[in-house]
């Protein structure tokens, strides 16, 4: 079974293709489209990393402070999720090589670490009114640093996954090249055998014609009047 089910595949593909436009029109629409795309996935470990990524986006969207840093984190998470779903679109679970599965596991870990940091920030934001202005400022600064670290983590994770996907693509190209070379070799061997068979047939025909001429000469000699 492919990454996108037959019943949800076209809707999920359309949702994924619309994410870039939706980002310009509003975070909620982007999130809705991403959730539809994730719902269309049928591979458990892909659905797992995608589900954590959506949770990261939801919490980053809901945090009421450090909005610029939160928005930047949302963009990073959204871009990475689009890359993941786009790279694996149409693939069955069996068609995904182990090194790409390992890359997805590392992505899941990165998203889980970011999600844990966001939940800490979410709790801090809920308590900021209890500590006065000084604590609110301290939380704001600390939250900003954490959010920027999270964005950097996701940016690094995206680069690593893209390299892994590129390696997978190169390996497939190499396999196709090797298959082509193998096919060309088999074709050459087949052509050589055919040429040998043709030459062998020509020799047999020539030998047959020679035998026929010899027989005809003998018959002619026997039928000729003796002197």
CSV table of C-alpha atoms in Angstrom, one decimal:
chain,number,residue,atom,x,y,z
A,1,UNK,CA,0.0,0.0,0.0
A,2,UNK,CA,1.3,3.5,-0.9
A,3,UNK,CA,2.0,6.3,1.5
A,4,UNK,CA,-1.3,8.0,0.6
A,5,UNK,CA,-4.4,5.8,0.5
A,6,UNK,CA,-6.6,5.6,-2.6
A,7,UNK,CA,-9.5,7.1,-0.7
A,8,UNK,CA,-7.6,9.9,0.9
A,9,UNK,CA,-4.6,10.2,-1.4
A,10,UNK,CA,-5.9,12.8,-3.8
A,11,UNK,CA,-7.2,15.0,-1.0
A,12,UNK,CA,-4.0,14.6,1.0
A,13,UNK,CA,-1.8,15.4,-2.0
A,14,UNK,CA,-4.0,18.5,-2.7
A,15,UNK,CA,-3.7,19.5,0.9
A,16,UNK,CA,0.1,19.2,0.9
A,17,UNK,CA,0.4,21.2,-2.3
A,18,UNK,CA,-1.7,24.0,-0.8
A,19,UNK,CA,0.4,24.4,2.3
A,20,UNK,CA,2.8,26.9,0.8
A,21,UNK,CA,-0.1,29.2,-0.3
A,22,UNK,CA,-1.9,28.7,3.0
A,23,UNK,CA,1.2,29.8,5.0
A,24,UNK,CA,0.6,33.3,3.5
A,25,UNK,CA,-3.1,33.3,4.3
A,26,UNK,CA,-3.1,32.1,7.9
A,27,UNK,CA,-1.5,29.6,10.4
A,28,UNK,CA,-4.9,27.9,11.1
A,29,UNK,CA,-5.5,27.1,7.5
A,30,UNK,CA,-2.0,25.8,7.2
A,31,UNK,CA,-2.4,23.6,10.2
A,32,UNK,CA,-5.8,22.3,8.9
A,33,UNK,CA,-4.2,21.3,5.6
A,34,UNK,CA,-1.2,19.7,7.3
A,35,UNK,CA,-3.6,17.6,9.5
A,36,UNK,CA,-5.4,16.4,6.4
A,37,UNK,CA,-2.1,15.4,4.7
A,38,UNK,CA,-1.0,13.6,7.9
A,39,UNK,CA,-4.4,11.8,8.1
A,40,UNK,CA,-3.7,10.4,4.6
A,41,UNK,CA,-0.5,8.6,5.6
A,42,UNK,CA,-0.7,4.8,6.1
A,43,UNK,CA,2.8,4.1,7.3
A,44,UNK,CA,3.0,4.0,11.1
A,45,UNK,CA,6.5,5.5,11.7
A,46,UNK,CA,5.7,8.3,9.1
A,47,UNK,CA,2.4,9.0,10.8
A,48,UNK,CA,4.3,9.1,14.1
A,49,UNK,CA,6.8,11.8,13.2
A,50,UNK,CA,4.1,13.7,11.3
A,51,UNK,CA,1.8,13.6,14.4
A,52,UNK,CA,4.5,15.0,16.7
A,53,UNK,CA,5.3,17.7,14.2
A,54,UNK,CA,1.7,18.8,14.1
A,55,UNK,CA,1.7,19.0,17.9
A,56,UNK,CA,4.7,21.2,17.8
A,57,UNK,CA,3.0,23.5,15.3
A,58,UNK,CA,-0.2,23.6,17.5
A,59,UNK,CA,1.6,24.5,20.7
A,60,UNK,CA,3.8,27.1,19.0
A,61,UNK,CA,0.7,28.6,17.5
A,62,UNK,CA,-1.1,28.7,20.9
A,63,UNK,CA,1.8,30.3,22.9
A,64,UNK,CA,0.8,33.9,23.6
A,65,UNK,CA,4.3,35.3,24.1
A,66,UNK,CA,7.5,35.5,21.9
A,67,UNK,CA,5.3,35.5,18.8
A,68,UNK,CA,8.1,36.2,16.3
A,69,UNK,CA,10.2,33.3,17.6
A,70,UNK,CA,7.1,31.0,17.7
A,71,UNK,CA,6.1,32.0,14.2
A,72,UNK,CA,9.6,31.2,13.0
A,73,UNK,CA,9.5,27.8,14.7
A,74,UNK,CA,6.1,27.1,13.1
A,75,UNK,CA,7.6,27.8,9.7
A,76,UNK,CA,10.5,25.5,10.3
A,77,UNK,CA,8.3,22.7,11.6
A,78,UNK,CA,5.9,23.2,8.7
A,79,UNK,CA,8.6,23.2,6.1
A,80,UNK,CA,10.2,20.1,7.5
A,81,UNK,CA,6.8,18.3,7.6
A,82,UNK,CA,6.2,19.2,4.0
A,83,UNK,CA,9.6,17.8,3.1
A,84,UNK,CA,8.9,14.6,4.9
A,85,UNK,CA,5.5,14.0,3.4
A,86,UNK,CA,6.7,15.1,-0.1
A,87,UNK,CA,9.8,12.9,0.0
A,88,UNK,CA,7.8,9.8,0.9
A,89,UNK,CA,4.7,10.4,-1.2
A,90,UNK,CA,3.5,7.4,-3.1
A,91,UNK,CA,6.0,5.0,-1.4
A,92,UNK,CA,5.0,1.8,0.4
A,93,UNK,CA,6.5,0.8,3.7
A,94,UNK,CA,8.6,-1.9,2.1
A,95,UNK,CA,10.0,0.5,-0.5
A,96,UNK,CA,11.5,2.8,2.2
A,97,UNK,CA,15.1,1.7,2.8
A,98,UNK,CA,16.5,1.3,6.3
A,99,UNK,CA,18.8,4.4,6.2
A,100,UNK,CA,15.7,6.5,5.4
A,101,UNK,CA,13.7,4.9,8.2
A,102,UNK,CA,16.6,5.7,10.6
A,103,UNK,CA,16.5,9.3,9.3
A,104,UNK,CA,12.8,9.4,10.2
A,105,UNK,CA,13.5,8.1,13.7
A,106,UNK,CA,16.1,10.8,14.2
A,107,UNK,CA,13.5,13.4,13.0
A,108,UNK,CA,11.0,12.0,15.5
A,109,UNK,CA,13.5,12.4,18.3
A,110,UNK,CA,14.2,16.0,17.3
A,111,UNK,CA,10.5,16.9,17.2
A,112,UNK,CA,9.9,15.2,20.5
A,113,UNK,CA,12.7,17.2,22.1
A,114,UNK,CA,11.3,20.4,20.7
A,115,UNK,CA,7.8,19.4,21.9
A,116,UNK,CA,9.1,18.9,25.4
A,117,UNK,CA,10.7,22.4,25.4
A,118,UNK,CA,7.4,23.9,24.1
A,119,UNK,CA,5.4,22.3,26.9
A,120,UNK,CA,7.8,23.8,29.4
A,121,UNK,CA,7.3,27.2,27.8
A,122,UNK,CA,3.5,26.7,27.7
A,123,UNK,CA,3.5,26.1,31.5
A,124,UNK,CA,5.7,29.2,32.1
A,125,UNK,CA,3.4,31.4,30.1
A,126,UNK,CA,0.5,30.2,32.2
A,127,UNK,CA,2.3,31.2,35.4
A,128,UNK,CA,3.8,34.4,34.2
A,129,UNK,CA,1.2,36.6,35.9
A,130,UNK,CA,2.1,35.0,39.3
A,131,UNK,CA,5.7,36.1,39.4
A,132,UNK,CA,5.5,39.8,38.6
A,133,UNK,CA,7.1,41.9,35.9
A,134,UNK,CA,10.7,40.8,36.6
A,135,UNK,CA,9.9,37.1,36.3
A,136,UNK,CA,7.8,37.8,33.1
A,137,UNK,CA,10.8,39.5,31.5
A,138,UNK,CA,13.1,36.7,32.6
A,139,UNK,CA,10.7,34.1,31.1
A,140,UNK,CA,10.4,36.1,27.9
A,141,UNK,CA,14.2,36.2,27.4
A,142,UNK,CA,14.6,32.5,28.4
A,143,UNK,CA,11.7,31.5,26.2
A,144,UNK,CA,13.1,33.3,23.2
A,145,UNK,CA,16.5,31.6,23.5
A,146,UNK,CA,14.7,28.2,23.8
A,147,UNK,CA,12.5,28.8,20.8
A,148,UNK,CA,15.5,29.9,18.7
A,149,UNK,CA,17.4,26.8,19.8
A,150,UNK,CA,14.4,24.7,18.8
A,151,UNK,CA,14.2,26.4,15.4
A,152,UNK,CA,17.9,25.7,14.9
A,153,UNK,CA,17.4,22.1,15.9
A,154,UNK,CA,14.7,21.6,13.3
A,155,UNK,CA,16.7,23.4,10.6
A,156,UNK,CA,19.6,21.0,11.2
A,157,UNK,CA,17.2,18.1,11.2
A,158,UNK,CA,15.8,19.3,7.9
A,159,UNK,CA,19.2,19.5,6.3
A,160,UNK,CA,20.2,16.0,7.6
A,161,UNK,CA,16.9,14.5,6.3
A,162,UNK,CA,17.3,16.2,2.9
A,163,UNK,CA,20.8,14.8,2.6
A,164,UNK,CA,19.5,11.3,3.5
A,165,UNK,CA,16.8,11.6,0.9
A,166,UNK,CA,19.3,12.7,-1.7
A,167,UNK,CA,21.5,9.7,-0.9
A,168,UNK,CA,18.5,7.5,-1.3
A,169,UNK,CA,17.7,9.1,-4.7
A,170,UNK,CA,21.4,8.7,-5.8
A,171,UNK,CA,21.3,5.0,-4.7
A,172,UNK,CA,18.2,4.4,-6.7
A,173,UNK,CA,19.8,6.1,-9.7
A,174,UNK,CA,22.8,3.9,-9.3
A,175,UNK,CA,20.7,0.8,-9.1
A,176,UNK,CA,18.9,1.8,-12.3
A,177,UNK,CA,22.3,2.5,-13.9
A,178,UNK,CA,23.5,-1.0,-12.9
A,179,UNK,CA,20.3,-2.6,-14.1
A,180,UNK,CA,20.8,-0.8,-17.4
A,181,UNK,CA,24.4,-1.9,-17.7
A,182,UNK,CA,23.3,-5.5,-16.9
A,183,UNK,CA,20.6,-5.3,-19.5
A,184,UNK,CA,23.1,-4.0,-22.1
A,185,UNK,CA,25.5,-6.8,-21.3
A,186,UNK,CA,22.8,-9.4,-21.6
A,187,UNK,CA,21.8,-7.8,-24.9
A,188,UNK,CA,25.4,-8.0,-26.2
A,189,UNK,CA,25.7,-11.6,-25.1
A,190,UNK,CA,22.4,-12.4,-26.9
A,191,UNK,CA,23.6,-10.6,-30.0
A,192,UNK,CA,26.9,-12.5,-30.0
A,193,UNK,CA,25.1,-15.8,-29.6
A,194,UNK,CA,22.7,-14.9,-32.4
A,195,UNK,CA,25.7,-14.0,-34.7
A,196,UNK,CA,27.4,-17.3,-33.7
A,197,UNK,CA,24.2,-19.2,-34.5
A,198,UNK,CA,23.8,-17.4,-37.8
A,199,UNK,CA,27.5,-18.1,-38.7
A,200,UNK,CA,27.0,-21.8,-37.7
A,201,UNK,CA,23.9,-22.0,-39.8
A,202,UNK,CA,25.7,-20.5,-42.8
A,203,UNK,CA,28.5,-23.0,-42.4
A,204,UNK,CA,26.0,-25.9,-42.2
A,205,UNK,CA,24.2,-24.5,-45.3
A,206,UNK,CA,27.5,-24.2,-47.2
A,207,UNK,CA,28.4,-27.7,-46.2
A,208,UNK,CA,25.0,-29.0,-47.3
A,209,UNK,CA,25.3,-27.3,-50.7
A,210,UNK,CA,28.8,-28.8,-51.1
A,211,UNK,CA,27.5,-32.2,-50.3
A,212,UNK,CA,24.6,-31.7,-52.8
A,213,UNK,CA,27.1,-30.7,-55.5
A,214,UNK,CA,29.3,-33.7,-54.8
A,215,UNK,CA,26.3,-36.0,-55.0
A,216,UNK,CA,25.2,-34.4,-58.3
A,217,UNK,CA,28.7,-34.8,-59.7
A,218,UNK,CA,28.7,-38.5,-58.8
A,219,UNK,CA,25.2,-39.0,-60.3
A,220,UNK,CA,26.3,-37.1,-63.4
A,221,UNK,CA,29.4,-39.3,-63.7
A,222,UNK,CA,27.4,-42.5,-63.3
A,223,UNK,CA,24.9,-41.4,-65.9
A,224,UNK,CA,27.5,-40.4,-68.5
A,225,UNK,CA,28.1,-43.0,-71.3
A,226,UNK,CA,31.4,-44.7,-70.9
A,227,UNK,CA,34.0,-44.3,-73.6
